[in-house]
């Protein structure tokens, strides 16, 4: 099956993005994190997919990610949306890639990770609120971050200083000075289903490096995000 124009563009961005990431990191040790929804799945029987067999999706994910993930000192996998990946598909992918197992559940791909980097607590979680309104996208990010902080304090749990989300198909970054929240950009363009919800909000794929190399203990990371924007649609003149 020959790749279409969008797939070829996404693959080119993926390869160029990882070249930039590896060059930026250099020889320093780093951790690879995948934040959920490794595959689209076959729940909507979309005609845009290369295949409606989830096994094909798993093979594609492994081939795209393994060569980069294996360069990392540690690997973390977050479980995504059940309608896309089922209950065990991402567990199997994470195990194959040699990801860390959560110390509490033993899961290769748990729903949440709290990791401490350089004395700074970062929560990794796939799900967050979505919005169909471009001008309110920042609100959803800060609402979810604030809810995590208040809920942690109320229950005497470790408090996140940074949160990394995914799910909503739109990159964003919020900086609170000594805290942050971010959502990753998606490696998928708008489907027929997406046009019913978020048609004007064109997805921009991203790979983000959170860099603590120049931060004091407990300090904020530097956000180095590599983003790719699709070519503008052609305006037809009459």
mmCIF file of C-alpha atoms in Angstrom:
data_model
loop_
_atom_site.group_PDB
_atom_site.id
_atom_site.type_symbol
_atom_site.label_atom_id
_atom_site.label_comp_id
_atom_site.label_asym_id
_atom_site.label_seq_id
_atom_site.Cartn_x
_atom_site.Cartn_y
_atom_site.Cartn_z
ATOM 1 C CA UNK A 1 0.000 0.000 0.000
ATOM 2 C CA UNK A 2 1.580 3.250 -1.111
ATOM 3 C CA UNK A 3 1.705 6.046 1.449
ATOM 4 C CA UNK A 4 -0.436 9.069 0.645
ATOM 5 C CA UNK A 5 0.743 12.693 0.647
ATOM 6 C CA UNK A 6 -0.134 13.334 4.301
ATOM 7 C CA UNK A 7 1.511 10.133 5.514
ATOM 8 C CA UNK A 8 4.690 10.947 3.598
ATOM 9 C CA UNK A 9 4.719 14.442 5.116
ATOM 10 C CA UNK A 10 4.225 13.090 8.650
ATOM 11 C CA UNK A 11 6.989 10.528 8.168
ATOM 12 C CA UNK A 12 9.370 13.185 6.873
ATOM 13 C CA UNK A 13 8.590 15.395 9.889
ATOM 14 C CA UNK A 14 9.094 12.436 12.233
ATOM 15 C CA UNK A 15 12.539 11.671 10.834
ATOM 16 C CA UNK A 16 13.638 15.327 10.747
ATOM 17 C CA UNK A 17 12.243 15.911 14.239
ATOM 18 C CA UNK A 18 14.184 13.050 15.755
ATOM 19 C CA UNK A 19 17.365 14.123 13.983
ATOM 20 C CA UNK A 20 16.995 17.497 15.703
ATOM 21 C CA UNK A 21 16.233 15.870 19.077
ATOM 22 C CA UNK A 22 19.295 13.598 18.957
ATOM 23 C CA UNK A 23 21.508 16.497 17.878
ATOM 24 C CA UNK A 24 20.138 18.719 20.676
ATOM 25 C CA UNK A 25 20.589 16.090 23.417
ATOM 26 C CA UNK A 26 24.091 15.134 22.338
ATOM 27 C CA UNK A 27 25.900 12.553 24.464
ATOM 28 C CA UNK A 28 23.996 13.244 27.705
ATOM 29 C CA UNK A 29 21.721 10.533 29.179
ATOM 30 C CA UNK A 30 17.997 11.045 28.662
ATOM 31 C CA UNK A 31 14.622 9.351 29.184
ATOM 32 C CA UNK A 32 12.153 8.533 26.395
ATOM 33 C CA UNK A 33 8.466 9.076 27.225
ATOM 34 C CA UNK A 34 5.479 8.085 25.113
ATOM 35 C CA UNK A 35 2.301 9.673 26.423
ATOM 36 C CA UNK A 36 -0.426 7.383 25.114
ATOM 37 C CA UNK A 37 -2.444 6.424 22.019
ATOM 38 C CA UNK A 38 0.243 4.472 20.230
ATOM 39 C CA UNK A 39 -2.289 3.398 17.600
ATOM 40 C CA UNK A 40 -5.534 4.676 16.130
ATOM 41 C CA UNK A 41 -7.282 1.306 16.388
ATOM 42 C CA UNK A 42 -10.261 0.245 14.322
ATOM 43 C CA UNK A 43 -13.145 1.586 16.393
ATOM 44 C CA UNK A 44 -14.535 3.888 13.697
ATOM 45 C CA UNK A 45 -13.536 1.850 10.615
ATOM 46 C CA UNK A 46 -12.015 4.981 9.088
ATOM 47 C CA UNK A 47 -11.212 4.760 5.390
ATOM 48 C CA UNK A 48 -8.229 7.116 5.903
ATOM 49 C CA UNK A 49 -6.219 4.484 7.780
ATOM 50 C CA UNK A 50 -3.515 2.403 6.158
ATOM 51 C CA UNK A 51 -5.170 -0.661 7.703
ATOM 52 C CA UNK A 52 -8.059 -1.490 10.009
ATOM 53 C CA UNK A 53 -6.064 -4.321 11.594
ATOM 54 C CA UNK A 54 -4.639 -3.100 14.945
ATOM 55 C CA UNK A 55 -1.748 -5.567 14.573
ATOM 56 C CA UNK A 56 -0.504 -3.560 11.593
ATOM 57 C CA UNK A 57 -0.700 -0.423 13.719
ATOM 58 C CA UNK A 58 1.414 -2.053 16.445
ATOM 59 C CA UNK A 59 4.078 -3.064 13.923
ATOM 60 C CA UNK A 60 4.206 0.465 12.504
ATOM 61 C CA UNK A 61 4.520 1.990 15.983
ATOM 62 C CA UNK A 62 7.372 -0.331 16.909
ATOM 63 C CA UNK A 63 9.285 0.335 13.687
ATOM 64 C CA UNK A 64 8.885 4.117 14.044
ATOM 65 C CA UNK A 65 9.878 4.298 17.708
ATOM 66 C CA UNK A 66 12.289 1.494 18.545
ATOM 67 C CA UNK A 67 15.372 2.992 16.885
ATOM 68 C CA UNK A 68 15.026 6.155 18.990
ATOM 69 C CA UNK A 69 13.692 4.678 22.225
ATOM 70 C CA UNK A 70 16.626 2.284 22.451
ATOM 71 C CA UNK A 71 19.021 5.249 22.582
ATOM 72 C CA UNK A 72 17.493 6.401 25.880
ATOM 73 C CA UNK A 73 18.786 5.471 29.338
ATOM 74 C CA UNK A 74 15.204 4.827 30.505
ATOM 75 C CA UNK A 75 11.817 4.507 28.808
ATOM 76 C CA UNK A 76 8.359 5.359 30.179
ATOM 77 C CA UNK A 77 5.019 4.557 28.560
ATOM 78 C CA UNK A 78 1.630 6.025 29.522
ATOM 79 C CA UNK A 79 -1.574 4.208 28.585
ATOM 80 C CA UNK A 80 -3.856 6.154 26.263
ATOM 81 C CA UNK A 81 -7.543 5.976 25.348
ATOM 82 C CA UNK A 82 -9.174 2.552 25.567
ATOM 83 C CA UNK A 83 -11.299 3.073 22.471
ATOM 84 C CA UNK A 84 -8.070 3.360 20.436
ATOM 85 C CA UNK A 85 -5.769 0.899 22.146
ATOM 86 C CA UNK A 86 -7.898 -1.465 24.227
ATOM 87 C CA UNK A 87 -6.706 -2.550 27.668
ATOM 88 C CA UNK A 88 -3.504 -4.426 26.840
ATOM 89 C CA UNK A 89 -2.132 -3.310 23.456
ATOM 90 C CA UNK A 90 0.059 -0.541 24.876
ATOM 91 C CA UNK A 91 1.163 -2.802 27.734
ATOM 92 C CA UNK A 92 2.557 -5.201 25.135
ATOM 93 C CA UNK A 93 4.235 -2.439 23.135
ATOM 94 C CA UNK A 94 5.822 -0.999 26.278
ATOM 95 C CA UNK A 95 7.091 -4.415 27.364
ATOM 96 C CA UNK A 96 8.619 -5.035 23.930
ATOM 97 C CA UNK A 97 10.455 -1.707 24.121
ATOM 98 C CA UNK A 98 11.840 -2.502 27.579
ATOM 99 C CA UNK A 99 9.995 0.318 29.327
ATOM 100 C CA UNK A 100 9.978 0.810 33.090
ATOM 101 C CA UNK A 101 7.318 -1.012 35.113
ATOM 102 C CA UNK A 102 5.350 1.062 37.595
ATOM 103 C CA UNK A 103 6.564 0.213 41.124
ATOM 104 C CA UNK A 104 3.005 0.075 42.525
ATOM 105 C CA UNK A 105 1.007 -1.756 39.852
ATOM 106 C CA UNK A 106 3.770 -3.501 37.939
ATOM 107 C CA UNK A 107 2.200 -2.247 34.706
ATOM 108 C CA UNK A 108 4.406 -1.524 31.707
ATOM 109 C CA UNK A 109 2.009 1.261 30.637
ATOM 110 C CA UNK A 110 0.088 2.661 33.628
ATOM 111 C CA UNK A 111 -2.438 5.495 33.442
ATOM 112 C CA UNK A 112 -0.150 7.853 35.373
ATOM 113 C CA UNK A 113 3.509 8.316 36.180
ATOM 114 C CA UNK A 114 4.960 10.763 38.688
ATOM 115 C CA UNK A 115 8.671 11.094 38.010
ATOM 116 C CA UNK A 116 11.151 13.311 39.831
ATOM 117 C CA UNK A 117 13.825 14.914 37.678
ATOM 118 C CA UNK A 118 16.461 17.089 39.357
ATOM 119 C CA UNK A 119 14.188 17.485 42.403
ATOM 120 C CA UNK A 120 11.185 18.521 40.264
ATOM 121 C CA UNK A 121 7.957 16.445 40.220
ATOM 122 C CA UNK A 122 6.504 15.837 36.753
ATOM 123 C CA UNK A 123 3.151 14.111 36.249
ATOM 124 C CA UNK A 124 2.709 12.185 33.004
ATOM 125 C CA UNK A 125 -0.896 11.552 32.025
ATOM 126 C CA UNK A 126 -2.574 11.041 28.660
ATOM 127 C CA UNK A 127 -6.057 12.453 29.155
ATOM 128 C CA UNK A 128 -7.052 16.083 29.508
ATOM 129 C CA UNK A 129 -10.024 18.235 28.612
ATOM 130 C CA UNK A 130 -10.579 18.986 24.957
ATOM 131 C CA UNK A 131 -12.067 22.109 23.440
ATOM 132 C CA UNK A 132 -13.410 23.004 20.015
ATOM 133 C CA UNK A 133 -12.583 26.680 20.618
ATOM 134 C CA UNK A 134 -9.091 27.867 19.748
ATOM 135 C CA UNK A 135 -9.353 30.889 22.022
ATOM 136 C CA UNK A 136 -10.047 28.716 25.109
ATOM 137 C CA UNK A 137 -7.377 26.079 24.632
ATOM 138 C CA UNK A 138 -5.124 27.538 27.335
ATOM 139 C CA UNK A 139 -7.912 27.384 29.908
ATOM 140 C CA UNK A 140 -8.286 23.624 29.572
ATOM 141 C CA UNK A 141 -4.574 23.174 30.224
ATOM 142 C CA UNK A 142 -4.455 25.289 33.400
ATOM 143 C CA UNK A 143 -7.730 23.812 34.711
ATOM 144 C CA UNK A 144 -6.365 20.272 34.532
ATOM 145 C CA UNK A 145 -3.041 21.301 36.059
ATOM 146 C CA UNK A 146 -4.729 23.203 38.893
ATOM 147 C CA UNK A 147 -7.030 20.282 39.602
ATOM 148 C CA UNK A 148 -4.056 17.933 39.915
ATOM 149 C CA UNK A 149 -2.305 20.281 42.348
ATOM 150 C CA UNK A 150 -5.331 20.886 44.590
ATOM 151 C CA UNK A 151 -6.348 17.207 44.604
ATOM 152 C CA UNK A 152 -2.817 16.171 45.581
ATOM 153 C CA UNK A 153 -2.684 18.682 48.447
ATOM 154 C CA UNK A 154 -6.144 17.677 49.719
ATOM 155 C CA UNK A 155 -5.097 14.018 49.871
ATOM 156 C CA UNK A 156 -1.590 14.496 51.223
ATOM 157 C CA UNK A 157 -0.032 13.154 48.028
ATOM 158 C CA UNK A 158 3.146 14.347 46.257
ATOM 159 C CA UNK A 159 2.290 17.543 44.379
ATOM 160 C CA UNK A 160 3.154 17.851 40.680
ATOM 161 C CA UNK A 161 5.155 20.910 39.678
ATOM 162 C CA UNK A 162 4.784 20.101 36.001
ATOM 163 C CA UNK A 163 2.213 18.129 34.007
ATOM 164 C CA UNK A 164 2.547 16.591 30.560
ATOM 165 C CA UNK A 165 -0.737 15.746 28.826
ATOM 166 C CA UNK A 166 -1.727 14.506 25.364
ATOM 167 C CA UNK A 167 -5.100 13.432 23.915
ATOM 168 C CA UNK A 168 -6.510 16.678 22.573
ATOM 169 C CA UNK A 169 -4.650 16.948 19.223
ATOM 170 C CA UNK A 170 -3.330 20.445 19.897
ATOM 171 C CA UNK A 171 0.054 21.442 21.343
ATOM 172 C CA UNK A 172 0.247 24.043 24.097
ATOM 173 C CA UNK A 173 2.585 25.187 26.883
ATOM 174 C CA UNK A 174 1.749 27.128 30.028
ATOM 175 C CA UNK A 175 4.488 28.521 32.259
ATOM 176 C CA UNK A 176 3.601 29.510 35.815
ATOM 177 C CA UNK A 177 7.103 30.717 36.682
ATOM 178 C CA UNK A 178 8.078 27.760 38.866
ATOM 179 C CA UNK A 179 5.478 25.349 37.420
ATOM 180 C CA UNK A 180 4.388 24.290 33.953
ATOM 181 C CA UNK A 181 1.760 22.341 32.060
ATOM 182 C CA UNK A 182 1.989 21.178 28.489
ATOM 183 C CA UNK A 183 0.092 19.084 25.978
ATOM 184 C CA UNK A 184 1.838 17.284 23.139
ATOM 185 C CA UNK A 185 0.977 17.861 19.498
ATOM 186 C CA UNK A 186 -0.437 14.837 17.597
ATOM 187 C CA UNK A 187 1.166 12.741 14.892
ATOM 188 C CA UNK A 188 -2.076 12.590 12.947
ATOM 189 C CA UNK A 189 -3.859 15.016 10.662
ATOM 190 C CA UNK A 190 -7.589 15.765 10.826
ATOM 191 C CA UNK A 191 -9.806 12.781 10.054
ATOM 192 C CA UNK A 192 -13.383 12.863 8.829
ATOM 193 C CA UNK A 193 -14.455 12.540 12.457
ATOM 194 C CA UNK A 194 -12.137 15.383 13.463
ATOM 195 C CA UNK A 195 -13.727 17.701 10.921
ATOM 196 C CA UNK A 196 -17.028 17.337 12.771
ATOM 197 C CA UNK A 197 -15.421 18.705 15.978
ATOM 198 C CA UNK A 198 -12.232 20.707 15.367
ATOM 199 C CA UNK A 199 -12.086 21.482 11.659
ATOM 200 C CA UNK A 200 -10.265 24.874 11.880
ATOM 201 C CA UNK A 201 -7.749 23.718 14.502
ATOM 202 C CA UNK A 202 -5.121 22.222 12.205
ATOM 203 C CA UNK A 203 -2.944 19.696 14.113
ATOM 204 C CA UNK A 204 0.761 20.510 14.473
ATOM 205 C CA UNK A 205 2.916 17.470 15.349
ATOM 206 C CA UNK A 206 5.559 18.015 18.021
ATOM 207 C CA UNK A 207 8.446 16.334 19.823
ATOM 208 C CA UNK A 208 9.421 18.039 23.090
ATOM 209 C CA UNK A 209 12.634 17.815 25.075
ATOM 210 C CA UNK A 210 12.341 18.902 28.704
ATOM 211 C CA UNK A 211 15.894 19.941 29.494
ATOM 212 C CA UNK A 212 17.131 20.248 33.092
ATOM 213 C CA UNK A 213 20.837 20.468 32.246
ATOM 214 C CA UNK A 214 21.178 24.135 33.218
ATOM 215 C CA UNK A 215 18.535 24.186 35.977
ATOM 216 C CA UNK A 216 19.312 24.391 39.711
ATOM 217 C CA UNK A 217 17.987 21.566 41.931
ATOM 218 C CA UNK A 218 14.191 21.764 41.989
ATOM 219 C CA UNK A 219 14.190 24.232 39.106
ATOM 220 C CA UNK A 220 12.102 24.411 35.945
ATOM 221 C CA UNK A 221 13.216 22.654 32.773
ATOM 222 C CA UNK A 222 13.828 24.414 29.498
ATOM 223 C CA UNK A 223 11.162 23.588 26.913
ATOM 224 C CA UNK A 224 12.719 22.712 23.564
ATOM 225 C CA UNK A 225 9.839 21.786 21.255
ATOM 226 C CA UNK A 226 10.242 20.839 17.619
ATOM 227 C CA UNK A 227 6.962 21.625 15.833
ATOM 228 C CA UNK A 228 5.801 21.034 12.274
ATOM 229 C CA UNK A 229 2.984 22.918 10.545
ATOM 230 C CA UNK A 230 1.223 21.581 7.451
ATOM 231 C CA UNK A 231 1.260 23.582 4.245
ATOM 232 C CA UNK A 232 -1.614 26.019 3.970
ATOM 233 C CA UNK A 233 -4.626 24.922 1.965
ATOM 234 C CA UNK A 234 -4.831 26.363 -1.524
ATOM 235 C CA UNK A 235 -7.130 29.353 -1.918
ATOM 236 C CA UNK A 236 -9.185 28.932 -5.086
ATOM 237 C CA UNK A 237 -9.748 32.181 -6.928
ATOM 238 C CA UNK A 238 -12.849 32.583 -9.103
#
